[in-house]
PDB file of N, CA and C in Angstrom:
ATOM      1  N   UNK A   1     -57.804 -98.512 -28.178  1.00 49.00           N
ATOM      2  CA  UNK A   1     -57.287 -99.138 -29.375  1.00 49.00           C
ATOM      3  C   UNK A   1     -57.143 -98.118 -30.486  1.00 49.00           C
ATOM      4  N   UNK A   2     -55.878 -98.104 -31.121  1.00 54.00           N
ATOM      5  CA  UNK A   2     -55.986 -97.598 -32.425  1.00 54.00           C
ATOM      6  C   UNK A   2     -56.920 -97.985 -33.415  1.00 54.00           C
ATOM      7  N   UNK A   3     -57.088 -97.207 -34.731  1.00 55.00           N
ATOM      8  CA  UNK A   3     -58.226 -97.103 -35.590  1.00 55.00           C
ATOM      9  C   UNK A   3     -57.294 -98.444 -36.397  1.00 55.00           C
ATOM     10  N   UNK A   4     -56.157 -98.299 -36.607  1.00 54.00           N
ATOM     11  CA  UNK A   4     -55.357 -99.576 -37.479  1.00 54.00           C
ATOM     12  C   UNK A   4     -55.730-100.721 -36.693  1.00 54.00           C
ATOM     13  N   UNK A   5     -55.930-101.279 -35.493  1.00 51.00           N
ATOM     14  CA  UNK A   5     -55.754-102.175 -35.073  1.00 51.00           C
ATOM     15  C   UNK A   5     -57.665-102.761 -35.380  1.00 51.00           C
ATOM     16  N   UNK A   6     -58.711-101.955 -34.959  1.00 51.00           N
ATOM     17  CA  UNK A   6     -59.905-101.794 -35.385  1.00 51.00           C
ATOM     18  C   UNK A   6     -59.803-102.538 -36.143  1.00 51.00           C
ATOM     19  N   UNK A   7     -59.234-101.940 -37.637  1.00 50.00           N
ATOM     20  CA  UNK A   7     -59.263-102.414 -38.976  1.00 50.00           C
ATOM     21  C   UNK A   7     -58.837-103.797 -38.915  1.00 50.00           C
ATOM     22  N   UNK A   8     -57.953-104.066 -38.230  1.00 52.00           N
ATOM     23  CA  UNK A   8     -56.804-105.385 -38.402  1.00 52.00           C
ATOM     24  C   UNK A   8     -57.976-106.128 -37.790  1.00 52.00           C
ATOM     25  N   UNK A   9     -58.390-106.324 -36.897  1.00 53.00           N
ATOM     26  CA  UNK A   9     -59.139-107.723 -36.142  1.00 53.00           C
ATOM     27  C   UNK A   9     -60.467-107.283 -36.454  1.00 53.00           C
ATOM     28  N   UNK A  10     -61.493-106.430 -36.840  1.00 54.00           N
ATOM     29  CA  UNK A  10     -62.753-106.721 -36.540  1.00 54.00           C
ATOM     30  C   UNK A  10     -62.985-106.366 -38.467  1.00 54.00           C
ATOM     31  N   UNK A  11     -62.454-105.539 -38.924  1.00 47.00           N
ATOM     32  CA  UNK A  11     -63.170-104.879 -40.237  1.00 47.00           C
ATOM     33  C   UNK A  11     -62.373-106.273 -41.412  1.00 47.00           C
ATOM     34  N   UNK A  12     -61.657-106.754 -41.452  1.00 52.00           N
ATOM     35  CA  UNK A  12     -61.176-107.528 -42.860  1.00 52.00           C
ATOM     36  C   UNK A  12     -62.360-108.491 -42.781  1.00 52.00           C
ATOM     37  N   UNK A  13     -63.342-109.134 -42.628  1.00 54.00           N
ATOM     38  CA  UNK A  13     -64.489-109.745 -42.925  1.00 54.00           C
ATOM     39  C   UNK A  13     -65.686-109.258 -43.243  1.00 54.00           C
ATOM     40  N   UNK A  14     -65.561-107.993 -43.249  1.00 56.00           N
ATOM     41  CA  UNK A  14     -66.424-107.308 -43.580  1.00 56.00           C
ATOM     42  C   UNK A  14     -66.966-106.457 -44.824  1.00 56.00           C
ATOM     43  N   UNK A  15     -67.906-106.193 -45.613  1.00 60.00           N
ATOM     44  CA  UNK A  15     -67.757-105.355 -46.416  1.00 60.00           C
ATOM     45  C   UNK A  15     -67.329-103.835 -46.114  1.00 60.00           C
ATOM     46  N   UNK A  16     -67.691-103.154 -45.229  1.00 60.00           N
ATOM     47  CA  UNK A  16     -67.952-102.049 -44.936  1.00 60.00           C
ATOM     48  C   UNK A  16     -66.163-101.553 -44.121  1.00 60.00           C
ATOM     49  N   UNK A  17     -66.042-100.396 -44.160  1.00 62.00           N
ATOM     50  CA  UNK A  17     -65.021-100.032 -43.733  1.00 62.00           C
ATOM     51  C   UNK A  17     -64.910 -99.425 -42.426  1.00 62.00           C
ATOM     52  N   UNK A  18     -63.908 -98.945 -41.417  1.00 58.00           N
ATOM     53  CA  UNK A  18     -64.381 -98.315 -40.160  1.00 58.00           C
ATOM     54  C   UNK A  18     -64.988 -97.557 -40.463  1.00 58.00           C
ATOM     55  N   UNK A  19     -64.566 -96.480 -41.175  1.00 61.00           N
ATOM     56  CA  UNK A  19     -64.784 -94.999 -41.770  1.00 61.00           C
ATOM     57  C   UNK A  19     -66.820 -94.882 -41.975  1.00 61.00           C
ATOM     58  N   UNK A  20     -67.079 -95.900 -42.620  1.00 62.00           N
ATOM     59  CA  UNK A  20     -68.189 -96.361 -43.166  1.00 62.00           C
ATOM     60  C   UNK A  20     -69.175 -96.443 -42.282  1.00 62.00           C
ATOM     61  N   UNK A  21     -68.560 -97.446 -40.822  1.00 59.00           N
ATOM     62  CA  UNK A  21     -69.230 -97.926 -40.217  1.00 59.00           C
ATOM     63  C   UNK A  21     -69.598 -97.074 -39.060  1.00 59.00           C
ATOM     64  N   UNK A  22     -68.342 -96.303 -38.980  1.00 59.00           N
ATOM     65  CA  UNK A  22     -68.599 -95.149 -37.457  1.00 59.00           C
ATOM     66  C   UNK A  22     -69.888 -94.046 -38.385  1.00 59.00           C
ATOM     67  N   UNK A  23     -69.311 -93.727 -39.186  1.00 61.00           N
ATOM     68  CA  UNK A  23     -71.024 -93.116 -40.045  1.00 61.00           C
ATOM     69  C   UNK A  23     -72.495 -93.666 -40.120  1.00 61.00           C
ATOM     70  N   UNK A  24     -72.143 -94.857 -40.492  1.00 60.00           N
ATOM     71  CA  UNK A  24     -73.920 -95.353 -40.084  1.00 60.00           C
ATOM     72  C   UNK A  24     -74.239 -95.816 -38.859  1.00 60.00           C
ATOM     73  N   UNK A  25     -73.214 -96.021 -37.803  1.00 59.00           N
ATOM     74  CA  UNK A  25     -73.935 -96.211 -36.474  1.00 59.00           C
ATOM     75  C   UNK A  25     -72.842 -95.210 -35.403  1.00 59.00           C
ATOM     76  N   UNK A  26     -73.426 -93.832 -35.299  1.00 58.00           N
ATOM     77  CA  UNK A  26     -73.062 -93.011 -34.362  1.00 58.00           C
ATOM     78  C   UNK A  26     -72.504 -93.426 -32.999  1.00 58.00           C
ATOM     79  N   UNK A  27     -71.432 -93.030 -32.671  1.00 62.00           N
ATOM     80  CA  UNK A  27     -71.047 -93.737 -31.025  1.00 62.00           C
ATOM     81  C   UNK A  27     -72.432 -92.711 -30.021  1.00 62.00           C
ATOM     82  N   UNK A  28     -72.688 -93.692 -28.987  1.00 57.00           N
ATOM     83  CA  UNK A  28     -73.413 -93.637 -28.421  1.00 57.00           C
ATOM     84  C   UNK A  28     -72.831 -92.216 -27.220  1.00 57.00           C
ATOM     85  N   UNK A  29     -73.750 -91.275 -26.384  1.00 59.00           N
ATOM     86  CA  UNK A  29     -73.379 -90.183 -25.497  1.00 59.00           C
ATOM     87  C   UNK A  29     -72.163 -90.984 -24.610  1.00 59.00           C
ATOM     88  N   UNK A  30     -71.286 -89.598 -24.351  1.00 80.00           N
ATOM     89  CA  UNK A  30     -70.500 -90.593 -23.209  1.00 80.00           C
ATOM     90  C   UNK A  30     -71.163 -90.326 -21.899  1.00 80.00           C
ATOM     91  N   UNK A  31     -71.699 -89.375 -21.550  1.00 88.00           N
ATOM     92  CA  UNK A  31     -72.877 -88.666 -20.160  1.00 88.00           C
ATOM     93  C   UNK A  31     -73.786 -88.959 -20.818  1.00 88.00           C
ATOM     94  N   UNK A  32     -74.039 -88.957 -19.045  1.00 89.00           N
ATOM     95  CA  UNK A  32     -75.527 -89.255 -18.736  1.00 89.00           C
ATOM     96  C   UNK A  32     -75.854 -88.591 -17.421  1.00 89.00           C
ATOM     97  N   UNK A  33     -77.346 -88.254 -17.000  1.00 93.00           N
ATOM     98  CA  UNK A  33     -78.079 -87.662 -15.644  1.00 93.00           C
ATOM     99  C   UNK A  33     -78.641 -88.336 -15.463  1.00 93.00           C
ATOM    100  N   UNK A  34     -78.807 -89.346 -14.217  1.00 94.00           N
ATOM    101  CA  UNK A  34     -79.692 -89.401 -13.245  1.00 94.00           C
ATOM    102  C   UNK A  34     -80.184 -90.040 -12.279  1.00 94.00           C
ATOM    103  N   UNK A  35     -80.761 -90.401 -11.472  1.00 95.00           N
ATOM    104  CA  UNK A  35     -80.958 -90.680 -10.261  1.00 95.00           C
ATOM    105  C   UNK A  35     -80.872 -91.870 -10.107  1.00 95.00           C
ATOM    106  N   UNK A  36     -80.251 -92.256  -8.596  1.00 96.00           N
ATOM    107  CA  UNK A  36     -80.059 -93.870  -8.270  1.00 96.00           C
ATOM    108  C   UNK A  36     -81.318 -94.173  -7.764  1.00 96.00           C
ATOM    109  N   UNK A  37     -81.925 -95.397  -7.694  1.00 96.00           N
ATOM    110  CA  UNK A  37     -82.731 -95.902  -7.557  1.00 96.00           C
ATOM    111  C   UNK A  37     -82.740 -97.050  -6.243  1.00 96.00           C
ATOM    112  N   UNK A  38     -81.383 -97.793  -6.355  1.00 95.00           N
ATOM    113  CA  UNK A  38     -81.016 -99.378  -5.754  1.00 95.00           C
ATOM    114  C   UNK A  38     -79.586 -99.043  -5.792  1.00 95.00           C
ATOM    115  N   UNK A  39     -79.593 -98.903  -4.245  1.00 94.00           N
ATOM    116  CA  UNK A  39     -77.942 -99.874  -4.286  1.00 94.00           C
ATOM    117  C   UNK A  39     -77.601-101.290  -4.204  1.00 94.00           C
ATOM    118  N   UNK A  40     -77.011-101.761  -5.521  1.00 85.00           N
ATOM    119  CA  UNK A  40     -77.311-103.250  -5.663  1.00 85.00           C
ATOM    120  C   UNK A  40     -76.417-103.934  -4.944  1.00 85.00           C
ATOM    121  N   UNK A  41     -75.301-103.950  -4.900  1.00 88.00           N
ATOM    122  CA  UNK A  41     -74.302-104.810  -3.848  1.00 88.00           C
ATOM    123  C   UNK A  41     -73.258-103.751  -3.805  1.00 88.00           C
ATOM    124  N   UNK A  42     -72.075-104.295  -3.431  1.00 91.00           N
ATOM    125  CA  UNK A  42     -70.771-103.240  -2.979  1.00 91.00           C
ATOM    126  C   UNK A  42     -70.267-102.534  -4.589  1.00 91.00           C
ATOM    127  N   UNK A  43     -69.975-101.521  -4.379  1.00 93.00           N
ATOM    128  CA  UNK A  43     -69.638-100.816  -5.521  1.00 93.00           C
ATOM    129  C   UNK A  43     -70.477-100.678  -6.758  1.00 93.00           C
ATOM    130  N   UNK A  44     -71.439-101.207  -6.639  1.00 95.00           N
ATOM    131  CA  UNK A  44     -72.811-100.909  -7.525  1.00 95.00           C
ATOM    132  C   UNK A  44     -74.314-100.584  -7.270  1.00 95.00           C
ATOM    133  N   UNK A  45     -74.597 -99.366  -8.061  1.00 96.00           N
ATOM    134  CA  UNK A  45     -75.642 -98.360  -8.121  1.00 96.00           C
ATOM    135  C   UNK A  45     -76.472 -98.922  -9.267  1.00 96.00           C
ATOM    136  N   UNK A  46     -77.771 -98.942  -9.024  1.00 96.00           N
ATOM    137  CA  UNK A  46     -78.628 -99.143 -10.566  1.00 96.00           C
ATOM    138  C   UNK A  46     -78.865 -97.436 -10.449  1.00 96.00           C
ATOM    139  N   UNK A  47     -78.782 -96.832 -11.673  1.00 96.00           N
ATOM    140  CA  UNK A  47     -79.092 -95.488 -11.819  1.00 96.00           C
ATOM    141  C   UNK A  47     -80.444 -95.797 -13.080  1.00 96.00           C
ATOM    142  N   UNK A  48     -81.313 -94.564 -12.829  1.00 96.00           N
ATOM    143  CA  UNK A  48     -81.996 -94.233 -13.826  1.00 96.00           C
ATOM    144  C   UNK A  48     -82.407 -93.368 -14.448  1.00 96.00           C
ATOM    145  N   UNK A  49     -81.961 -93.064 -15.628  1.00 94.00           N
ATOM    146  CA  UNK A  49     -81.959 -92.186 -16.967  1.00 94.00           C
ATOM    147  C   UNK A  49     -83.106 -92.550 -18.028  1.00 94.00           C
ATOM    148  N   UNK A  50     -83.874 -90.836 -17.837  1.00 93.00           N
ATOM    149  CA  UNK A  50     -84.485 -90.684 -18.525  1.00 93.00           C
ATOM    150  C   UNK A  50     -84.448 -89.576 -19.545  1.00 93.00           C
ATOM    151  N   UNK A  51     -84.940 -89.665 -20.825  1.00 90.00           N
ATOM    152  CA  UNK A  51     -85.188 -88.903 -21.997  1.00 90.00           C
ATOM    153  C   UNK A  51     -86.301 -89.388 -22.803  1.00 90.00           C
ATOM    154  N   UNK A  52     -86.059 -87.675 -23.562  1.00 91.00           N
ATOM    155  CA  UNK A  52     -87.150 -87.739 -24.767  1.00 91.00           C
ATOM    156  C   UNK A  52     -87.050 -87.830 -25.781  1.00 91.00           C
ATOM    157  N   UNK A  53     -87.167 -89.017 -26.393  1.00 91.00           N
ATOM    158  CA  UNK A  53     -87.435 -88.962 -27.664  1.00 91.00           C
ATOM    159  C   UNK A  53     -88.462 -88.690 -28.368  1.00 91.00           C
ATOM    160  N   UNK A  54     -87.943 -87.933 -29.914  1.00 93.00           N
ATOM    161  CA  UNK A  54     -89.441 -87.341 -30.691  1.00 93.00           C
ATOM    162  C   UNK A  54     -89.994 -89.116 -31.877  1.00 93.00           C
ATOM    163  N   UNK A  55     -90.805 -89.000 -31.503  1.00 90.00           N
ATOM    164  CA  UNK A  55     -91.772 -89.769 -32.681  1.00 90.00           C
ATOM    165  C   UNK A  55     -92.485 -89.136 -34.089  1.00 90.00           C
ATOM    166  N   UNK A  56     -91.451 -89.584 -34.973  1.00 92.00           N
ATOM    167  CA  UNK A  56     -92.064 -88.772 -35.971  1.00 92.00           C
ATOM    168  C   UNK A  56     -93.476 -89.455 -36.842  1.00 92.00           C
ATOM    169  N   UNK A  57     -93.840 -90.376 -36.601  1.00 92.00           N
ATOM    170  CA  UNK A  57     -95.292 -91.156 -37.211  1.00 92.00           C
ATOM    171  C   UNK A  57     -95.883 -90.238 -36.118  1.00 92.00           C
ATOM    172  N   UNK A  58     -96.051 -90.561 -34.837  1.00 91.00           N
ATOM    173  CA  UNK A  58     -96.800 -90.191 -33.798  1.00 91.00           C
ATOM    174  C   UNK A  58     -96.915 -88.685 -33.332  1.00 91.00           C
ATOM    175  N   UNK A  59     -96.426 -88.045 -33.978  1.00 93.00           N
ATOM    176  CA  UNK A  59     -95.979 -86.581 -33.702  1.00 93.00           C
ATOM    177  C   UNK A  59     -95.714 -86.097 -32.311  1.00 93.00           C
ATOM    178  N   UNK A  60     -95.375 -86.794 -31.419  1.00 94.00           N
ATOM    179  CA  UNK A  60     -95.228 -87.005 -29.980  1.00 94.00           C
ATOM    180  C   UNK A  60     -93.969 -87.058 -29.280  1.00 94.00           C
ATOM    181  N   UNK A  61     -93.442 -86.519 -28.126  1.00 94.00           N
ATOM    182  CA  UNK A  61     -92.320 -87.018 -27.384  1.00 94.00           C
ATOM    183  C   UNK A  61     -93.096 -88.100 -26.350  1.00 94.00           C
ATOM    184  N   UNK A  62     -91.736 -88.843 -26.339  1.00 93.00           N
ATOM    185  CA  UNK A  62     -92.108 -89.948 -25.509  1.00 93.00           C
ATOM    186  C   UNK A  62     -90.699 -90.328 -24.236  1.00 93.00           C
ATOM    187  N   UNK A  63     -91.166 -90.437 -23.330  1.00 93.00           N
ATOM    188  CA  UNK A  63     -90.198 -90.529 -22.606  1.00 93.00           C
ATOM    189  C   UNK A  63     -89.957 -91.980 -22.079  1.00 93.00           C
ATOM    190  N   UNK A  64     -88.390 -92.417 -22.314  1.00 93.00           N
ATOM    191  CA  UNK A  64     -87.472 -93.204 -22.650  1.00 93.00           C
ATOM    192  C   UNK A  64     -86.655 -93.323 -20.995  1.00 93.00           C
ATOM    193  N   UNK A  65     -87.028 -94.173 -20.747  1.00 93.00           N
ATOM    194  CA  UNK A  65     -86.140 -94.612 -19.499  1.00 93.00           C
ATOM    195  C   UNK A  65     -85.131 -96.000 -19.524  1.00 93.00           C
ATOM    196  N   UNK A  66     -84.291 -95.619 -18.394  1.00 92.00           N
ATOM    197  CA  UNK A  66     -83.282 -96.710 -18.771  1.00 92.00           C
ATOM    198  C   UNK A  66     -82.455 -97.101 -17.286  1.00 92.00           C
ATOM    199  N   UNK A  67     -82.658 -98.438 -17.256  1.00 94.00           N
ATOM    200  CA  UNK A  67     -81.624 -98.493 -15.732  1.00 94.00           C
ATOM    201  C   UNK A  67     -80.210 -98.869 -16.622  1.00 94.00           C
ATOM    202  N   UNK A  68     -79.114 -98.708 -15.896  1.00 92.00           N
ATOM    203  CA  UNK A  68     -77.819 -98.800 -16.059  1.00 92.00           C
ATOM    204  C   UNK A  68     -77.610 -98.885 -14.644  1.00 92.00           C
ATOM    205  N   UNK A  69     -76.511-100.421 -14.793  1.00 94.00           N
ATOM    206  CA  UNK A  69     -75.833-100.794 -13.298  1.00 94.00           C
ATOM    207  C   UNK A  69     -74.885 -99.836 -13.443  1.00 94.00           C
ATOM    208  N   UNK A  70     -74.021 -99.032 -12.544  1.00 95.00           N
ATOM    209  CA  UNK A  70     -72.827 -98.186 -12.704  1.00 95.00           C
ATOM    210  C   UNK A  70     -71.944 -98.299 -11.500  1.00 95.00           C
ATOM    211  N   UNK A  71     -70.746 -98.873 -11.497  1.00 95.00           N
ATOM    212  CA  UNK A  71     -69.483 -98.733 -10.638  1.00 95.00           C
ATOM    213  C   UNK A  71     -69.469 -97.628  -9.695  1.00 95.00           C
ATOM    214  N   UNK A  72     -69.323 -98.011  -8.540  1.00 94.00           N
ATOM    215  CA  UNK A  72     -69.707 -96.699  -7.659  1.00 94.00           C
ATOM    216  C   UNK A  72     -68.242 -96.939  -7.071  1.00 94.00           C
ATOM    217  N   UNK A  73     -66.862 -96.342  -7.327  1.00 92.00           N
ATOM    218  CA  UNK A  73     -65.932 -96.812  -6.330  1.00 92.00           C
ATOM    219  C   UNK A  73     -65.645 -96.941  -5.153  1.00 92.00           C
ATOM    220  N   UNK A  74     -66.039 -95.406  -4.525  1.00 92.00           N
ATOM    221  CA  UNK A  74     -65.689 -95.097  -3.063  1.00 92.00           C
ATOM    222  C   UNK A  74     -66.991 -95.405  -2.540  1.00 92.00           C
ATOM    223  N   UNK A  75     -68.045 -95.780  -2.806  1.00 91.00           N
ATOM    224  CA  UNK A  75     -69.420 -96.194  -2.648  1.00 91.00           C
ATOM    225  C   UNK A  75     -70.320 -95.247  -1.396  1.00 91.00           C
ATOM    226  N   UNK A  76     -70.388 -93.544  -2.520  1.00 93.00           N
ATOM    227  CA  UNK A  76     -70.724 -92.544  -1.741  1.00 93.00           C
ATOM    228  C   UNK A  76     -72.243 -92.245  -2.501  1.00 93.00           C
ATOM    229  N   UNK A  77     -72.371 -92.721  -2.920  1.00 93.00           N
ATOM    230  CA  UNK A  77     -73.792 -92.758  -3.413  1.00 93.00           C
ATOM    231  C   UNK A  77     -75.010 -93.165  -2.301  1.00 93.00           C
ATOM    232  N   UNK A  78     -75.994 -92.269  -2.199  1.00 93.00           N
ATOM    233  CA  UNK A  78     -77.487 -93.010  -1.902  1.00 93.00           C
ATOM    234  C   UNK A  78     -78.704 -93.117  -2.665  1.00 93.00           C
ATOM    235  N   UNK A  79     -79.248 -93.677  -2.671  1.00 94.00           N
ATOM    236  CA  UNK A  79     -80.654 -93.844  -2.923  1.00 94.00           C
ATOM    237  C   UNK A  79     -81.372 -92.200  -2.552  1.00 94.00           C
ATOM    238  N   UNK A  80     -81.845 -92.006  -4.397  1.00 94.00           N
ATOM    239  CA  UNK A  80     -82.045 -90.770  -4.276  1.00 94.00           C
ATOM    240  C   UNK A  80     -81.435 -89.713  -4.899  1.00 94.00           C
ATOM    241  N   UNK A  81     -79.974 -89.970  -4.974  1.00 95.00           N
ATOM    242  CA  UNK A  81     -79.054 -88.681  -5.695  1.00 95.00           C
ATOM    243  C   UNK A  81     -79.588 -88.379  -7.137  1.00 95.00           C
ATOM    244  N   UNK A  82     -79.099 -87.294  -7.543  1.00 95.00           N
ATOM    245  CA  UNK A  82     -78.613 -86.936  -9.048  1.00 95.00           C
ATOM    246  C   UNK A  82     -77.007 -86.984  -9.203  1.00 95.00           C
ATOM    247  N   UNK A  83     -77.133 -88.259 -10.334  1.00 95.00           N
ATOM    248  CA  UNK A  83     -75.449 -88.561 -10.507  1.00 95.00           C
ATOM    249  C   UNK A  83     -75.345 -87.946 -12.124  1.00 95.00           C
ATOM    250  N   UNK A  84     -74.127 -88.055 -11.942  1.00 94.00           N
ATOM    251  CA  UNK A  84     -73.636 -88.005 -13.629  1.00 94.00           C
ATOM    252  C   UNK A  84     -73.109 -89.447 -13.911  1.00 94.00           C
ATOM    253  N   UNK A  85     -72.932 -89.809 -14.736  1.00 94.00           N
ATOM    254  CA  UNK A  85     -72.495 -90.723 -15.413  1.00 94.00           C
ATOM    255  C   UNK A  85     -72.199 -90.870 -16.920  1.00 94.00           C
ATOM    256  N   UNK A  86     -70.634 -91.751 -16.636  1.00 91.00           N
ATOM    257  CA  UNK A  86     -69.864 -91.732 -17.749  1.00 91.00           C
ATOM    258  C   UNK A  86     -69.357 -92.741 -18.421  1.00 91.00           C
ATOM    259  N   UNK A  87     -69.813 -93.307 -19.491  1.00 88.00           N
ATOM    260  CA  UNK A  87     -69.377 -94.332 -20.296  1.00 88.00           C
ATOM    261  C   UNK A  87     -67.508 -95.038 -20.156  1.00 88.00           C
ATOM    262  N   UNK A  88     -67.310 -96.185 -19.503  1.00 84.00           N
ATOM    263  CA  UNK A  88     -65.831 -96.141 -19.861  1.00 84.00           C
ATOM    264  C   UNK A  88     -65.080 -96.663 -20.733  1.00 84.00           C
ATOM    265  N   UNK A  89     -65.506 -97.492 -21.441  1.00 78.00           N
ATOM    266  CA  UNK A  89     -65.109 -97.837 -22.885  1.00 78.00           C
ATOM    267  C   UNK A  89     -65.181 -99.006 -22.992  1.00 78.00           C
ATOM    268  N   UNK A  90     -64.946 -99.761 -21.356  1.00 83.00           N
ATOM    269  CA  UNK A  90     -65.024-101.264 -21.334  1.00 83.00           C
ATOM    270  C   UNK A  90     -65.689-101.593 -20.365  1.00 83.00           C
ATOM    271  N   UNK A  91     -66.238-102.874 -20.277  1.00 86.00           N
ATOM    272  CA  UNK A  91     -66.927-103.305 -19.126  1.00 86.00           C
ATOM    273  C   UNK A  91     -66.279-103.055 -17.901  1.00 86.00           C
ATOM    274  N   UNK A  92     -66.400-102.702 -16.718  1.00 89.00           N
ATOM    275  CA  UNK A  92     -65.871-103.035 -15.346  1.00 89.00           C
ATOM    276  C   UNK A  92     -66.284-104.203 -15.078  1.00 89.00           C
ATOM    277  N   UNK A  93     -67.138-105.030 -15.325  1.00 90.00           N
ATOM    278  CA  UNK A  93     -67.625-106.479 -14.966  1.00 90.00           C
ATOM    279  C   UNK A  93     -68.626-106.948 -16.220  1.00 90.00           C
ATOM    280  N   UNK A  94     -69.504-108.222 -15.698  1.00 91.00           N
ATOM    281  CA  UNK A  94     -70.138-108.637 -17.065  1.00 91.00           C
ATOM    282  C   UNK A  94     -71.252-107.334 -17.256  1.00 91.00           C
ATOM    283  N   UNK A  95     -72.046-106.722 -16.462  1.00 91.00           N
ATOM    284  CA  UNK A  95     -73.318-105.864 -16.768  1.00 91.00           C
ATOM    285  C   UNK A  95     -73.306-104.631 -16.274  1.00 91.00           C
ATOM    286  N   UNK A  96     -71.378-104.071 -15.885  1.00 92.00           N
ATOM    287  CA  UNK A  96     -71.080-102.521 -16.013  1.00 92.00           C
ATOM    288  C   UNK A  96     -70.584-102.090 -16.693  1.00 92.00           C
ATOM    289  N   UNK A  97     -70.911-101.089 -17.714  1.00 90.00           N
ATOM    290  CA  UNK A  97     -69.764-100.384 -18.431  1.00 90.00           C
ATOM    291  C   UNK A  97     -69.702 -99.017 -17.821  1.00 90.00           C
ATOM    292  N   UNK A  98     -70.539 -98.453 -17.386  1.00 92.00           N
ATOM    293  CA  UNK A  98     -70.546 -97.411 -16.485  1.00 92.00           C
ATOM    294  C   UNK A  98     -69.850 -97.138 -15.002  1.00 92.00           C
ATOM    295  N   UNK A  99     -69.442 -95.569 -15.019  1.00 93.00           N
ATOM    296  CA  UNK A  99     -68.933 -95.334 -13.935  1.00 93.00           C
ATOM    297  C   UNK A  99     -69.702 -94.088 -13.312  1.00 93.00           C
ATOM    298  N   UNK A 100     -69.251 -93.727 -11.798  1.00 94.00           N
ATOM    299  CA  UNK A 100     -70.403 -92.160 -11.832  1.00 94.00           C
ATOM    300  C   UNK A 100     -69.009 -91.274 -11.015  1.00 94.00           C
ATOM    301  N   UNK A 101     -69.338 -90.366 -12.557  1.00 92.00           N
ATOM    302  CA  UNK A 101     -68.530 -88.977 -12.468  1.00 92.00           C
ATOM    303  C   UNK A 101     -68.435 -88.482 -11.370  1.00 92.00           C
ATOM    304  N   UNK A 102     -69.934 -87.967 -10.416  1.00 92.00           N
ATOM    305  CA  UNK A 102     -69.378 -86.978  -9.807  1.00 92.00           C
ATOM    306  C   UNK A 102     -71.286 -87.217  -8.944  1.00 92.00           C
ATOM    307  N   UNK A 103     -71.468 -86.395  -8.155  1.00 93.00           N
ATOM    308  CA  UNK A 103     -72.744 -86.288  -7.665  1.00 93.00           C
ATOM    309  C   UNK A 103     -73.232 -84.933  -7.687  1.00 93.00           C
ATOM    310  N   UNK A 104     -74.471 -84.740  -8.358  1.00 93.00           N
ATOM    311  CA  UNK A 104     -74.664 -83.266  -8.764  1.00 93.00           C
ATOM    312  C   UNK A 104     -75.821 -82.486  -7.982  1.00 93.00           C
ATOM    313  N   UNK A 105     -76.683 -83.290  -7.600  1.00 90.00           N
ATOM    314  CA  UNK A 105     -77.025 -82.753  -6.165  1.00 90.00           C
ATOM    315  C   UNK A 105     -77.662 -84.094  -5.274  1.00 90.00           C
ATOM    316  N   UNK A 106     -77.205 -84.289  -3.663  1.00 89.00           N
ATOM    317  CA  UNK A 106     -77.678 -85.224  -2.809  1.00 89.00           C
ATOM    318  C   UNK A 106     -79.148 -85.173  -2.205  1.00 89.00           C
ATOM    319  N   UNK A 107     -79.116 -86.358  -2.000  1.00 81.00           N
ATOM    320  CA  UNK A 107     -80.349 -86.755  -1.767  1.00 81.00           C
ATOM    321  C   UNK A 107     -80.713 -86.083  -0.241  1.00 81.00           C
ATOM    322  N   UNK A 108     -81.647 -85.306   0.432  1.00 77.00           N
ATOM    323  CA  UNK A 108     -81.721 -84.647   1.563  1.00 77.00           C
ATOM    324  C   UNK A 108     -82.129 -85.728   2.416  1.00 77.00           C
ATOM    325  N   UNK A 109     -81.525 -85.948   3.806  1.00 68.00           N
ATOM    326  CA  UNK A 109     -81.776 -86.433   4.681  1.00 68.00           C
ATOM    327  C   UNK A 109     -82.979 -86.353   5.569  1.00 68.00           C
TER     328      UNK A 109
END
């Protein structure tokens, strides 16, 4: 979608402007690393991604995990890989927005 069209259907009820709004809430990474976990049915992988976030009360990193269902097309994935994964802008179904780039190293037999 264009940034005019943005404006046209979601921003005229609003106070705040796109401009405004892409500033106080950053678009989210489009990658991601990491390992499948479950192959859930045909063409879908639960992957899981982890990171660190810093705690600044706690003076601590803490590590942040996350499943994401992700579209597996040619459904070459196993249980086990390191995938990449890439945001696609829209859902592929109700609980994918994810797709997986590429496989960055396989799981050994």
């Amino acid at each position: 979608r264009t940034v005019a069209a943005l404006e046209r259907n979601c921003w005229s009820n609003t106070s705040l402007s796109l401009s405004a709004y892409l500033l106080a809430f950053p678009a989210m990474p489009k990658f991601f690393f990491g390992k499948v976990v479950k192959k859930s049915s045909a063409k879908t992988v639960k992957v899981l991604i982890e990171q660190f976030v810093f705690n600044k009360r706690a003076q601590r990193r803490l590590k942040v995990s996350t499943n994401l269902l992700t579209h597996d097309p040619e459904e070459r994935c196993n249980v086990g890989d390191f995938v990449k994964v890439r945001h696609t802008g829209q859902n592929v179904s109700k609980r994918k927005a994810h797709i997986i780039d590429k496989i960055v190293r396989a799981q050994e037999q």
